[in-house]
Amino acid sequence: MLRDKLLAKKPGIISYGMTPPKATNTTEKIAEIAQKQCERLRDLELDALILYDVQEEADRIEQERPFPYLQTVSPDTYSKQYLSGLDVPKIIYKCVGNYSEAEFTDWATSDADQDKYSVFVGSSSNRQHVHLGLKDAYQLSKQHNRNLTFGGVIIPERHMTKQDEHLRVVSKMKNGCDFFVTQAIYNVEASKNFLSDYYYYCNENGIDMVPILFNLAPCGSTKTLEFMKWLGISIPKWLENDLKYSSDVLDQSIRHCQKIFEEIFEYGLEKGIPIGCSIESVSTRKVEIDASVQLVKNIKSVLNKKLNHTAVK
C-alpha cells in the first residue's frame, strides 16, 4: 500500500505523472483518452499515478509559452469519473492558492474514510494573487482529515542559486509533508548538491528523511526541449547541444534520464535517503508518451536490480 511505503520511508517507490485532457474536449473524447491511458498503464504495476493541476504561469516568466495554455479537466474529476478502472492510488496535485479556505476544507474532508493523497503547490511567482497559502493548506489538512497524506514540490536547480532548498523541504516536513516530488530533472549535479545538504542537515539535526520521487521526462523534439526550458527545467548546455544535434533525440534523452536516475538512486542508497522515481511525458505526441512508458519499465528494472543487490548485502 502506498501510504505504508511512504510512512515507512521506503526507497524505490515508482509513479507515473500526467496532465488531464483539455476541458474543451467532449465527454466522449475525454473518456476515449482515459481508456487509452488506462490500457497503457494498467500492467506497469505502479505504486501511484500522479495527476497534475496545471497553472497558466504567465506571470512567472516573460518569455512566450511554446505551447498555448488551455484549461484542463480537474484532476479530481478526471480521477473519479474517468480513471476509476485503473486500480492504483492517485496523487492529486493541488494549486492551493486557487481555493478559499472553505473550498479547500470541503475538498480535504471529502471521502474522509478513504486514503487520500495530494501534492500541494504554492504560487508560481510572488506576483500571483492567492486565496490560501501553503501553510494554511497544511494546517487545514491535518485538522480535518487524518487519512489525507500530502507532499510538496522540490526544485533541485533552485538550490544551485539560493542554496536553501533543503531548508524549504525540512520546513515543509515539519508542517506535515510526508513525501516530495521534484520538477523534471536533467542536471545530476543540482540534484546531488541538494541531496547532500538535505542529508547532512537532517543527520546533524536528528530529522528522519522522507521519500523523494525524482521526476524524469523524455524529450523527443526541439519543440519539447524549448517547452521544458520554459517550464524552468535546467538542462546543461552540453546536453542541450547533444539533444539538438542528435540523430535520435528521444533515444538520447531516455538514456540520459536513466543514467541520471541511476546515479542519484545509488547516492541515495549510500546515504540512506529514500529515493523513488516519477516519470511523465510533457508532450502529447504518442511517440514521446510511449517512450515515457518504456522508461518506466527501464527504471523498474534498475530499482529491482539495485534493491535486490542491497538486500543481499
PDB file of C-alpha atoms in Angstrom:
ATOM      1  CA  MET A   1       0.000   0.000   0.000  1.00  0.00           C
ATOM      2  CA  LEU A   2       1.298   3.452  -0.934  1.00  0.00           C
ATOM      3  CA  ARG A   3       0.585   5.012   2.456  1.00  0.00           C
ATOM      4  CA  ASP A   4       2.543   2.285   4.245  1.00  0.00           C
ATOM      5  CA  LYS A   5       5.517   2.685   1.888  1.00  0.00           C
ATOM      6  CA  LEU A   6       5.547   6.459   2.323  1.00  0.00           C
ATOM      7  CA  LEU A   7       5.281   6.393   6.107  1.00  0.00           C
ATOM      8  CA  ALA A   8       7.856   3.587   6.338  1.00  0.00           C
ATOM      9  CA  LYS A   9      10.135   5.785   4.217  1.00  0.00           C
ATOM     10  CA  LYS A  10      10.809   3.049   1.697  1.00  0.00           C
ATOM     11  CA  PRO A  11      13.164   3.633  -1.263  1.00  0.00           C
ATOM     12  CA  GLY A  12      12.109   2.587  -4.752  1.00  0.00           C
ATOM     13  CA  ILE A  13       8.560   3.969  -4.968  1.00  0.00           C
ATOM     14  CA  ILE A  14       7.645   4.498  -8.627  1.00  0.00           C
ATOM     15  CA  SER A  15       4.842   6.609 -10.071  1.00  0.00           C
ATOM     16  CA  TYR A  16       3.676   7.942 -13.408  1.00  0.00           C
ATOM     17  CA  GLY A  17       2.566  11.546 -13.860  1.00  0.00           C
ATOM     18  CA  MET A  18       0.195  13.019 -16.396  1.00  0.00           C
ATOM     19  CA  THR A  19      -1.960  16.036 -17.093  1.00  0.00           C
ATOM     20  CA  PRO A  20      -5.727  15.501 -17.544  1.00  0.00           C
ATOM     21  CA  PRO A  21      -7.141  16.205 -21.021  1.00  0.00           C
ATOM     22  CA  LYS A  22      -8.162  19.672 -22.142  1.00  0.00           C
ATOM     23  CA  ALA A  23     -11.508  20.802 -20.749  1.00  0.00           C
ATOM     24  CA  THR A  24     -12.642  21.803 -24.252  1.00  0.00           C
ATOM     25  CA  ASN A  25     -12.854  18.128 -25.267  1.00  0.00           C
ATOM     26  CA  THR A  26     -16.248  16.440 -25.388  1.00  0.00           C
ATOM     27  CA  THR A  27     -17.054  13.944 -22.629  1.00  0.00           C
ATOM     28  CA  GLU A  28     -16.816  11.184 -25.240  1.00  0.00           C
ATOM     29  CA  LYS A  29     -13.327  12.301 -26.264  1.00  0.00           C
ATOM     30  CA  ILE A  30     -12.183  12.555 -22.632  1.00  0.00           C
ATOM     31  CA  ALA A  31     -13.481   9.031 -21.981  1.00  0.00           C
ATOM     32  CA  GLU A  32     -11.633   7.781 -25.065  1.00  0.00           C
ATOM     33  CA  ILE A  33      -8.367   9.385 -23.920  1.00  0.00           C
ATOM     34  CA  ALA A  34      -8.815   7.944 -20.422  1.00  0.00           C
ATOM     35  CA  GLN A  35      -9.427   4.458 -21.785  1.00  0.00           C
ATOM     36  CA  LYS A  36      -6.185   4.578 -23.790  1.00  0.00           C
ATOM     37  CA  GLN A  37      -4.266   5.825 -20.766  1.00  0.00           C
ATOM     38  CA  CYS A  38      -5.677   3.067 -18.571  1.00  0.00           C
ATOM     39  CA  GLU A  39      -4.730   0.427 -21.146  1.00  0.00           C
ATOM     40  CA  ARG A  40      -1.226   1.901 -21.413  1.00  0.00           C
ATOM     41  CA  LEU A  41      -0.590   1.971 -17.660  1.00  0.00           C
ATOM     42  CA  ARG A  42      -2.597  -0.962 -16.290  1.00  0.00           C
ATOM     43  CA  ASP A  43       0.188  -3.569 -16.424  1.00  0.00           C
ATOM     44  CA  LEU A  44       3.056  -1.361 -15.207  1.00  0.00           C
ATOM     45  CA  GLU A  45       2.492  -2.200 -11.518  1.00  0.00           C
ATOM     46  CA  LEU A  46       2.876   1.411 -10.412  1.00  0.00           C
ATOM     47  CA  ASP A  47       2.836   2.483  -6.788  1.00  0.00           C
ATOM     48  CA  ALA A  48       0.901   5.629  -7.741  1.00  0.00           C
ATOM     49  CA  LEU A  49      -0.468   7.735 -10.560  1.00  0.00           C
ATOM     50  CA  ILE A  50       0.144  11.482 -10.296  1.00  0.00           C
ATOM     51  CA  LEU A  51      -2.413  13.874 -11.798  1.00  0.00           C
ATOM     52  CA  TYR A  52      -1.267  17.446 -12.301  1.00  0.00           C
ATOM     53  CA  ASP A  53      -3.259  20.598 -11.598  1.00  0.00           C
ATOM     54  CA  VAL A  54      -1.926  22.891 -14.323  1.00  0.00           C
ATOM     55  CA  GLN A  55      -1.494  26.646 -13.855  1.00  0.00           C
ATOM     56  CA  GLU A  56      -1.059  29.126 -16.695  1.00  0.00           C
ATOM     57  CA  GLU A  57       2.065  30.627 -15.070  1.00  0.00           C
ATOM     58  CA  ALA A  58       2.001  33.651 -17.368  1.00  0.00           C
ATOM     59  CA  ASP A  59       3.311  35.839 -14.547  1.00  0.00           C
ATOM     60  CA  ARG A  60       6.247  33.518 -13.824  1.00  0.00           C
ATOM     61  CA  ILE A  61       8.236  34.266 -16.954  1.00  0.00           C
ATOM     62  CA  GLU A  62       8.116  36.893 -19.707  1.00  0.00           C
ATOM     63  CA  GLN A  63       9.150  34.510 -22.461  1.00  0.00           C
ATOM     64  CA  GLU A  64       6.266  33.398 -24.665  1.00  0.00           C
ATOM     65  CA  ARG A  65       4.932  29.933 -23.873  1.00  0.00           C
ATOM     66  CA  PRO A  66       5.954  27.459 -26.663  1.00  0.00           C
ATOM     67  CA  PHE A  67       2.560  25.723 -26.434  1.00  0.00           C
ATOM     68  CA  PRO A  68      -0.655  27.662 -25.741  1.00  0.00           C
ATOM     69  CA  TYR A  69      -2.221  27.255 -22.284  1.00  0.00           C
ATOM     70  CA  LEU A  70      -5.609  25.550 -22.319  1.00  0.00           C
ATOM     71  CA  GLN A  71      -7.588  24.719 -19.193  1.00  0.00           C
ATOM     72  CA  THR A  72      -7.682  21.024 -18.352  1.00  0.00           C
ATOM     73  CA  VAL A  73     -10.234  18.820 -16.659  1.00  0.00           C
ATOM     74  CA  SER A  74      -9.928  18.991 -12.876  1.00  0.00           C
ATOM     75  CA  PRO A  75      -7.589  16.189 -11.713  1.00  0.00           C
ATOM     76  CA  ASP A  76     -10.137  15.202  -9.034  1.00  0.00           C
ATOM     77  CA  THR A  77     -12.905  14.925 -11.623  1.00  0.00           C
ATOM     78  CA  TYR A  78     -10.681  13.062 -14.049  1.00  0.00           C
ATOM     79  CA  SER A  79      -9.597  10.609 -11.363  1.00  0.00           C
ATOM     80  CA  LYS A  80     -13.092   9.820 -10.097  1.00  0.00           C
ATOM     81  CA  GLN A  81     -15.121   9.911 -13.301  1.00  0.00           C
ATOM     82  CA  TYR A  82     -12.675   8.588 -15.889  1.00  0.00           C
ATOM     83  CA  LEU A  83      -9.856   6.649 -14.209  1.00  0.00           C
ATOM     84  CA  SER A  84     -11.793   4.586 -11.675  1.00  0.00           C
ATOM     85  CA  GLY A  85     -10.975   1.465 -13.688  1.00  0.00           C
ATOM     86  CA  LEU A  86      -7.253   1.963 -13.046  1.00  0.00           C
ATOM     87  CA  ASP A  87      -6.621   0.281  -9.697  1.00  0.00           C
ATOM     88  CA  VAL A  88      -3.710   2.383  -8.472  1.00  0.00           C
ATOM     89  CA  PRO A  89      -3.565   5.143  -5.817  1.00  0.00           C
ATOM     90  CA  LYS A  90      -3.968   8.621  -7.326  1.00  0.00           C
ATOM     91  CA  ILE A  91      -1.847  11.530  -6.085  1.00  0.00           C
ATOM     92  CA  ILE A  92      -3.670  14.757  -6.895  1.00  0.00           C
ATOM     93  CA  TYR A  93      -1.663  17.945  -7.354  1.00  0.00           C
ATOM     94  CA  LYS A  94      -3.470  20.876  -5.760  1.00  0.00           C
ATOM     95  CA  CYS A  95      -2.652  24.515  -6.562  1.00  0.00           C
ATOM     96  CA  VAL A  96      -3.894  25.643  -3.163  1.00  0.00           C
ATOM     97  CA  GLY A  97      -3.816  29.378  -3.914  1.00  0.00           C
ATOM     98  CA  ASN A  98      -6.796  28.956  -6.251  1.00  0.00           C
ATOM     99  CA  TYR A  99      -9.112  27.952  -3.394  1.00  0.00           C
ATOM    100  CA  SER A 100     -10.745  29.746  -0.498  1.00  0.00           C
ATOM    101  CA  GLU A 101     -10.417  28.207   2.957  1.00  0.00           C
ATOM    102  CA  ALA A 102     -13.985  26.885   2.739  1.00  0.00           C
ATOM    103  CA  GLU A 103     -13.439  25.374  -0.724  1.00  0.00           C
ATOM    104  CA  PHE A 104     -10.190  23.737   0.318  1.00  0.00           C
ATOM    105  CA  THR A 105     -11.731  22.365   3.523  1.00  0.00           C
ATOM    106  CA  ASP A 106     -14.637  20.875   1.545  1.00  0.00           C
ATOM    107  CA  TRP A 107     -12.145  19.154  -0.751  1.00  0.00           C
ATOM    108  CA  ALA A 108      -9.938  17.926   2.118  1.00  0.00           C
ATOM    109  CA  THR A 109     -12.866  16.421   4.022  1.00  0.00           C
ATOM    110  CA  SER A 110     -14.456  14.677   1.035  1.00  0.00           C
ATOM    111  CA  ASP A 111     -14.023  10.879   1.058  1.00  0.00           C
ATOM    112  CA  ALA A 112     -12.518  11.207   4.553  1.00  0.00           C
ATOM    113  CA  ASP A 113     -12.995   7.487   5.194  1.00  0.00           C
ATOM    114  CA  GLN A 114     -10.569   6.584   2.375  1.00  0.00           C
ATOM    115  CA  ASP A 115      -6.830   7.004   1.915  1.00  0.00           C
ATOM    116  CA  LYS A 116      -6.247  10.215   0.002  1.00  0.00           C
ATOM    117  CA  TYR A 117      -3.006  11.575  -1.483  1.00  0.00           C
ATOM    118  CA  SER A 118      -2.033  15.009  -2.690  1.00  0.00           C
ATOM    119  CA  VAL A 119       0.892  17.284  -3.524  1.00  0.00           C
ATOM    120  CA  PHE A 120       0.275  20.890  -2.516  1.00  0.00           C
ATOM    121  CA  VAL A 121       1.652  23.538  -4.868  1.00  0.00           C
ATOM    122  CA  GLY A 122       2.112  27.190  -3.976  1.00  0.00           C
ATOM    123  CA  SER A 123       2.022  30.248  -6.240  1.00  0.00           C
ATOM    124  CA  SER A 124       4.093  30.221  -9.428  1.00  0.00           C
ATOM    125  CA  SER A 125       5.509  33.662  -8.570  1.00  0.00           C
ATOM    126  CA  ASN A 126       5.293  36.276  -5.815  1.00  0.00           C
ATOM    127  CA  ARG A 127       3.167  38.368  -8.167  1.00  0.00           C
ATOM    128  CA  GLN A 128       0.380  35.790  -8.267  1.00  0.00           C
ATOM    129  CA  HIS A 129      -2.671  36.569  -6.133  1.00  0.00           C
ATOM    130  CA  VAL A 130      -3.537  33.653  -3.858  1.00  0.00           C
ATOM    131  CA  HIS A 131      -6.565  32.955  -1.647  1.00  0.00           C
ATOM    132  CA  LEU A 132      -4.873  30.327   0.513  1.00  0.00           C
ATOM    133  CA  GLY A 133      -1.215  29.868   1.467  1.00  0.00           C
ATOM    134  CA  LEU A 134       0.672  26.586   1.707  1.00  0.00           C
ATOM    135  CA  LYS A 135       0.960  26.698   5.499  1.00  0.00           C
ATOM    136  CA  ASP A 136      -2.805  27.215   5.781  1.00  0.00           C
ATOM    137  CA  ALA A 137      -3.378  24.223   3.492  1.00  0.00           C
ATOM    138  CA  TYR A 138      -1.078  22.071   5.602  1.00  0.00           C
ATOM    139  CA  GLN A 139      -2.862  23.062   8.799  1.00  0.00           C
ATOM    140  CA  LEU A 140      -6.352  22.547   7.397  1.00  0.00           C
ATOM    141  CA  SER A 141      -5.417  19.109   6.087  1.00  0.00           C
ATOM    142  CA  LYS A 142      -4.011  17.935   9.419  1.00  0.00           C
ATOM    143  CA  GLN A 143      -7.011  19.381  11.233  1.00  0.00           C
ATOM    144  CA  HIS A 144      -9.751  17.909   9.059  1.00  0.00           C
ATOM    145  CA  ASN A 145      -8.550  14.636   7.508  1.00  0.00           C
ATOM    146  CA  ARG A 146      -6.006  12.282   9.038  1.00  0.00           C
ATOM    147  CA  ASN A 147      -6.376   9.969   6.030  1.00  0.00           C
ATOM    148  CA  LEU A 148      -5.001  12.653   3.718  1.00  0.00           C
ATOM    149  CA  THR A 149      -1.291  12.062   3.096  1.00  0.00           C
ATOM    150  CA  PHE A 150       0.207  15.131   1.470  1.00  0.00           C
ATOM    151  CA  GLY A 151       3.546  16.096  -0.006  1.00  0.00           C
ATOM    152  CA  GLY A 152       5.365  19.001  -1.583  1.00  0.00           C
ATOM    153  CA  VAL A 153       7.434  20.018  -4.597  1.00  0.00           C
ATOM    154  CA  ILE A 154      11.230  20.206  -4.801  1.00  0.00           C
ATOM    155  CA  ILE A 155      13.177  22.176  -7.423  1.00  0.00           C
ATOM    156  CA  PRO A 156      16.786  20.928  -7.156  1.00  0.00           C
ATOM    157  CA  GLU A 157      18.045  23.546  -9.646  1.00  0.00           C
ATOM    158  CA  ARG A 158      16.833  26.323  -7.349  1.00  0.00           C
ATOM    159  CA  HIS A 159      19.314  25.034  -4.778  1.00  0.00           C
ATOM    160  CA  MET A 160      22.201  25.947  -7.078  1.00  0.00           C
ATOM    161  CA  THR A 161      21.408  29.660  -6.767  1.00  0.00           C
ATOM    162  CA  LYS A 162      19.624  30.020  -3.417  1.00  0.00           C
ATOM    163  CA  GLN A 163      21.354  27.197  -1.530  1.00  0.00           C
ATOM    164  CA  ASP A 164      18.320  26.716   0.720  1.00  0.00           C
ATOM    165  CA  GLU A 165      16.109  24.126  -0.973  1.00  0.00           C
ATOM    166  CA  HIS A 166      16.903  21.610   1.795  1.00  0.00           C
ATOM    167  CA  LEU A 167      15.703  24.124   4.390  1.00  0.00           C
ATOM    168  CA  ARG A 168      12.464  24.660   2.448  1.00  0.00           C
ATOM    169  CA  VAL A 169      11.966  20.897   2.387  1.00  0.00           C
ATOM    170  CA  VAL A 170      12.621  20.447   6.115  1.00  0.00           C
ATOM    171  CA  SER A 171      10.214  23.310   6.892  1.00  0.00           C
ATOM    172  CA  LYS A 172       7.509  21.593   4.822  1.00  0.00           C
ATOM    173  CA  MET A 173       8.247  18.281   6.566  1.00  0.00           C
ATOM    174  CA  LYS A 174       7.704  19.972   9.934  1.00  0.00           C
ATOM    175  CA  ASN A 175       4.354  21.185   8.595  1.00  0.00           C
ATOM    176  CA  GLY A 176       3.287  17.635   7.735  1.00  0.00           C
ATOM    177  CA  CYS A 177       4.683  16.765   4.279  1.00  0.00           C
ATOM    178  CA  ASP A 178       5.387  13.020   4.164  1.00  0.00           C
ATOM    179  CA  PHE A 179       6.958  12.930   0.689  1.00  0.00           C
ATOM    180  CA  PHE A 180       8.147  15.132  -2.172  1.00  0.00           C
ATOM    181  CA  VAL A 181       8.150  15.102  -5.967  1.00  0.00           C
ATOM    182  CA  THR A 182      10.780  17.038  -7.887  1.00  0.00           C
ATOM    183  CA  GLN A 183      10.428  19.053 -11.024  1.00  0.00           C
ATOM    184  CA  ALA A 184      11.706  17.091 -14.042  1.00  0.00           C
ATOM    185  CA  ILE A 185      15.477  16.789 -13.764  1.00  0.00           C
ATOM    186  CA  TYR A 186      18.260  16.832 -16.356  1.00  0.00           C
ATOM    187  CA  ASN A 187      21.026  18.195 -14.139  1.00  0.00           C
ATOM    188  CA  VAL A 188      22.532  15.493 -11.927  1.00  0.00           C
ATOM    189  CA  GLU A 189      24.871  17.897 -10.121  1.00  0.00           C
ATOM    190  CA  ALA A 190      21.985  20.091  -8.988  1.00  0.00           C
ATOM    191  CA  SER A 191      20.126  17.064  -7.626  1.00  0.00           C
ATOM    192  CA  LYS A 192      23.134  15.614  -5.796  1.00  0.00           C
ATOM    193  CA  ASN A 193      24.097  19.005  -4.352  1.00  0.00           C
ATOM    194  CA  PHE A 194      20.606  19.330  -2.910  1.00  0.00           C
ATOM    195  CA  LEU A 195      20.612  15.750  -1.598  1.00  0.00           C
ATOM    196  CA  SER A 196      23.966  16.251   0.078  1.00  0.00           C
ATOM    197  CA  ASP A 197      22.782  19.317   2.011  1.00  0.00           C
ATOM    198  CA  TYR A 198      19.466  17.610   2.791  1.00  0.00           C
ATOM    199  CA  TYR A 199      21.225  14.513   4.135  1.00  0.00           C
ATOM    200  CA  TYR A 200      23.791  16.297   6.298  1.00  0.00           C
ATOM    201  CA  TYR A 201      21.286  18.800   7.688  1.00  0.00           C
ATOM    202  CA  CYS A 202      18.841  16.034   8.661  1.00  0.00           C
ATOM    203  CA  ASN A 203      21.657  13.893  10.047  1.00  0.00           C
ATOM    204  CA  GLU A 204      23.016  16.716  12.217  1.00  0.00           C
ATOM    205  CA  ASN A 205      19.562  17.663  13.491  1.00  0.00           C
ATOM    206  CA  GLY A 206      18.132  14.192  14.112  1.00  0.00           C
ATOM    207  CA  ILE A 207      15.451  14.509  11.411  1.00  0.00           C
ATOM    208  CA  ASP A 208      14.086  11.424   9.620  1.00  0.00           C
ATOM    209  CA  MET A 209      14.308  11.892   5.866  1.00  0.00           C
ATOM    210  CA  VAL A 210      11.136  11.316   3.839  1.00  0.00           C
ATOM    211  CA  PRO A 211      10.774   9.804   0.336  1.00  0.00           C
ATOM    212  CA  ILE A 212      11.673  11.990  -2.643  1.00  0.00           C
ATOM    213  CA  LEU A 213      10.416  10.995  -6.094  1.00  0.00           C
ATOM    214  CA  PHE A 214      12.764  12.340  -8.763  1.00  0.00           C
ATOM    215  CA  ASN A 215      10.843  13.205 -11.902  1.00  0.00           C
ATOM    216  CA  LEU A 216      12.065  12.068 -15.327  1.00  0.00           C
ATOM    217  CA  ALA A 217      10.618  13.263 -18.642  1.00  0.00           C
ATOM    218  CA  PRO A 218      11.854  12.109 -22.064  1.00  0.00           C
ATOM    219  CA  CYS A 219      12.444  14.768 -24.717  1.00  0.00           C
ATOM    220  CA  GLY A 220      11.638  13.844 -28.296  1.00  0.00           C
ATOM    221  CA  SER A 221      11.984  17.077 -30.257  1.00  0.00           C
ATOM    222  CA  THR A 222      13.469  20.570 -30.203  1.00  0.00           C
ATOM    223  CA  LYS A 223       9.942  21.878 -29.594  1.00  0.00           C
ATOM    224  CA  THR A 224       9.630  19.752 -26.458  1.00  0.00           C
ATOM    225  CA  LEU A 225      13.114  20.893 -25.431  1.00  0.00           C
ATOM    226  CA  GLU A 226      12.052  24.544 -25.658  1.00  0.00           C
ATOM    227  CA  PHE A 227       8.908  23.807 -23.624  1.00  0.00           C
ATOM    228  CA  MET A 228      10.980  22.098 -20.942  1.00  0.00           C
ATOM    229  CA  LYS A 229      13.240  25.125 -20.715  1.00  0.00           C
ATOM    230  CA  TRP A 230      10.172  27.381 -20.486  1.00  0.00           C
ATOM    231  CA  LEU A 231       8.907  25.236 -17.591  1.00  0.00           C
ATOM    232  CA  GLY A 232      12.151  26.022 -15.781  1.00  0.00           C
ATOM    233  CA  ILE A 233      13.811  22.621 -16.224  1.00  0.00           C
ATOM    234  CA  SER A 234      17.585  23.089 -16.056  1.00  0.00           C
ATOM    235  CA  ILE A 235      19.342  21.426 -18.974  1.00  0.00           C
ATOM    236  CA  PRO A 236      23.146  21.743 -19.103  1.00  0.00           C
ATOM    237  CA  LYS A 237      24.417  23.397 -22.277  1.00  0.00           C
ATOM    238  CA  TRP A 238      26.414  20.348 -23.362  1.00  0.00           C
ATOM    239  CA  LEU A 239      23.336  18.158 -23.071  1.00  0.00           C
ATOM    240  CA  GLU A 240      21.133  20.678 -24.838  1.00  0.00           C
ATOM    241  CA  ASN A 241      23.588  20.636 -27.737  1.00  0.00           C
ATOM    242  CA  ASP A 242      23.713  16.839 -27.775  1.00  0.00           C
ATOM    243  CA  LEU A 243      19.916  16.678 -27.901  1.00  0.00           C
ATOM    244  CA  LYS A 244      19.573  19.355 -30.580  1.00  0.00           C
ATOM    245  CA  TYR A 245      22.096  17.742 -32.899  1.00  0.00           C
ATOM    246  CA  SER A 246      21.319  14.112 -32.164  1.00  0.00           C
ATOM    247  CA  SER A 247      20.020  11.908 -34.965  1.00  0.00           C
ATOM    248  CA  ASP A 248      17.668  10.362 -32.375  1.00  0.00           C
ATOM    249  CA  VAL A 249      16.734  12.950 -29.755  1.00  0.00           C
ATOM    250  CA  LEU A 250      14.311  10.656 -27.937  1.00  0.00           C
ATOM    251  CA  ASP A 251      16.740   7.776 -27.525  1.00  0.00           C
ATOM    252  CA  GLN A 252      19.463  10.170 -26.354  1.00  0.00           C
ATOM    253  CA  SER A 253      17.204  11.722 -23.713  1.00  0.00           C
ATOM    254  CA  ILE A 254      15.931   8.349 -22.444  1.00  0.00           C
ATOM    255  CA  ARG A 255      19.456   7.048 -21.974  1.00  0.00           C
ATOM    256  CA  HIS A 256      20.452  10.262 -20.192  1.00  0.00           C
ATOM    257  CA  CYS A 257      17.372  10.206 -17.916  1.00  0.00           C
ATOM    258  CA  GLN A 258      18.102   6.625 -16.902  1.00  0.00           C
ATOM    259  CA  LYS A 259      21.775   7.380 -16.284  1.00  0.00           C
ATOM    260  CA  ILE A 260      20.891  10.398 -14.114  1.00  0.00           C
ATOM    261  CA  PHE A 261      18.438   8.422 -12.017  1.00  0.00           C
ATOM    262  CA  GLU A 262      20.831   5.504 -11.509  1.00  0.00           C
ATOM    263  CA  GLU A 263      23.479   7.902 -10.194  1.00  0.00           C
ATOM    264  CA  ILE A 264      21.010   9.674  -7.887  1.00  0.00           C
ATOM    265  CA  PHE A 265      19.472   6.436  -6.617  1.00  0.00           C
ATOM    266  CA  GLU A 266      22.902   4.927  -5.920  1.00  0.00           C
ATOM    267  CA  TYR A 267      23.821   8.062  -3.977  1.00  0.00           C
ATOM    268  CA  GLY A 268      20.581   7.775  -2.010  1.00  0.00           C
ATOM    269  CA  LEU A 269      21.246   4.141  -1.131  1.00  0.00           C
ATOM    270  CA  GLU A 270      24.717   5.043   0.146  1.00  0.00           C
ATOM    271  CA  LYS A 271      23.301   7.800   2.370  1.00  0.00           C
ATOM    272  CA  GLY A 272      20.095   6.058   3.403  1.00  0.00           C
ATOM    273  CA  ILE A 273      17.912   8.624   1.608  1.00  0.00           C
ATOM    274  CA  PRO A 274      14.571   7.070   0.498  1.00  0.00           C
ATOM    275  CA  ILE A 275      14.566   7.922  -3.202  1.00  0.00           C
ATOM    276  CA  GLY A 276      11.945   6.927  -5.729  1.00  0.00           C
ATOM    277  CA  CYS A 277      11.031   7.912  -9.269  1.00  0.00           C
ATOM    278  CA  SER A 278       8.157   9.558 -11.100  1.00  0.00           C
ATOM    279  CA  ILE A 279       8.006   9.531 -14.889  1.00  0.00           C
ATOM    280  CA  GLU A 280       5.950  11.638 -17.259  1.00  0.00           C
ATOM    281  CA  SER A 281       5.730  12.929 -20.804  1.00  0.00           C
ATOM    282  CA  VAL A 282       5.460  16.705 -21.079  1.00  0.00           C
ATOM    283  CA  SER A 283       4.432  16.185 -24.708  1.00  0.00           C
ATOM    284  CA  THR A 284       1.153  14.774 -26.016  1.00  0.00           C
ATOM    285  CA  ARG A 285       2.906  13.173 -29.005  1.00  0.00           C
ATOM    286  CA  LYS A 286       2.326   9.412 -28.995  1.00  0.00           C
ATOM    287  CA  VAL A 287       5.983   8.621 -29.626  1.00  0.00           C
ATOM    288  CA  GLU A 288       7.042  10.579 -26.525  1.00  0.00           C
ATOM    289  CA  ILE A 289       4.277   9.095 -24.384  1.00  0.00           C
ATOM    290  CA  ASP A 290       5.306   5.599 -25.486  1.00  0.00           C
ATOM    291  CA  ALA A 291       8.914   6.485 -24.630  1.00  0.00           C
ATOM    292  CA  SER A 292       7.866   7.537 -21.124  1.00  0.00           C
ATOM    293  CA  VAL A 293       6.132   4.182 -20.623  1.00  0.00           C
ATOM    294  CA  GLN A 294       9.268   2.379 -21.779  1.00  0.00           C
ATOM    295  CA  LEU A 295      11.274   4.488 -19.344  1.00  0.00           C
ATOM    296  CA  VAL A 296       9.017   3.261 -16.510  1.00  0.00           C
ATOM    297  CA  LYS A 297       9.923  -0.319 -17.429  1.00  0.00           C
ATOM    298  CA  ASN A 298      13.626   0.560 -17.603  1.00  0.00           C
ATOM    299  CA  ILE A 299      13.584   2.278 -14.213  1.00  0.00           C
ATOM    300  CA  LYS A 300      11.646  -0.584 -12.605  1.00  0.00           C
ATOM    301  CA  SER A 301      14.387  -2.916 -13.793  1.00  0.00           C
ATOM    302  CA  VAL A 302      17.036  -0.614 -12.318  1.00  0.00           C
ATOM    303  CA  LEU A 303      15.201  -0.424  -8.988  1.00  0.00           C
ATOM    304  CA  ASN A 304      14.704  -4.185  -8.736  1.00  0.00           C
ATOM    305  CA  LYS A 305      18.344  -4.865  -9.531  1.00  0.00           C
ATOM    306  CA  LYS A 306      19.771  -2.324  -7.070  1.00  0.00           C
ATOM    307  CA  LEU A 307      17.332  -3.060  -4.251  1.00  0.00           C
ATOM    308  CA  ASN A 308      17.855  -6.814  -4.565  1.00  0.00           C
ATOM    309  CA  HIS A 309      21.622  -6.301  -4.578  1.00  0.00           C
ATOM    310  CA  THR A 310      21.363  -4.163  -1.439  1.00  0.00           C
ATOM    311  CA  ALA A 311      19.186  -6.790   0.274  1.00  0.00           C
ATOM    312  CA  VAL A 312      21.755  -9.499  -0.478  1.00  0.00           C
ATOM    313  CA  LYS A 313      24.478  -7.395   1.120  1.00  0.00           C
TER     314      LYS A 313
END
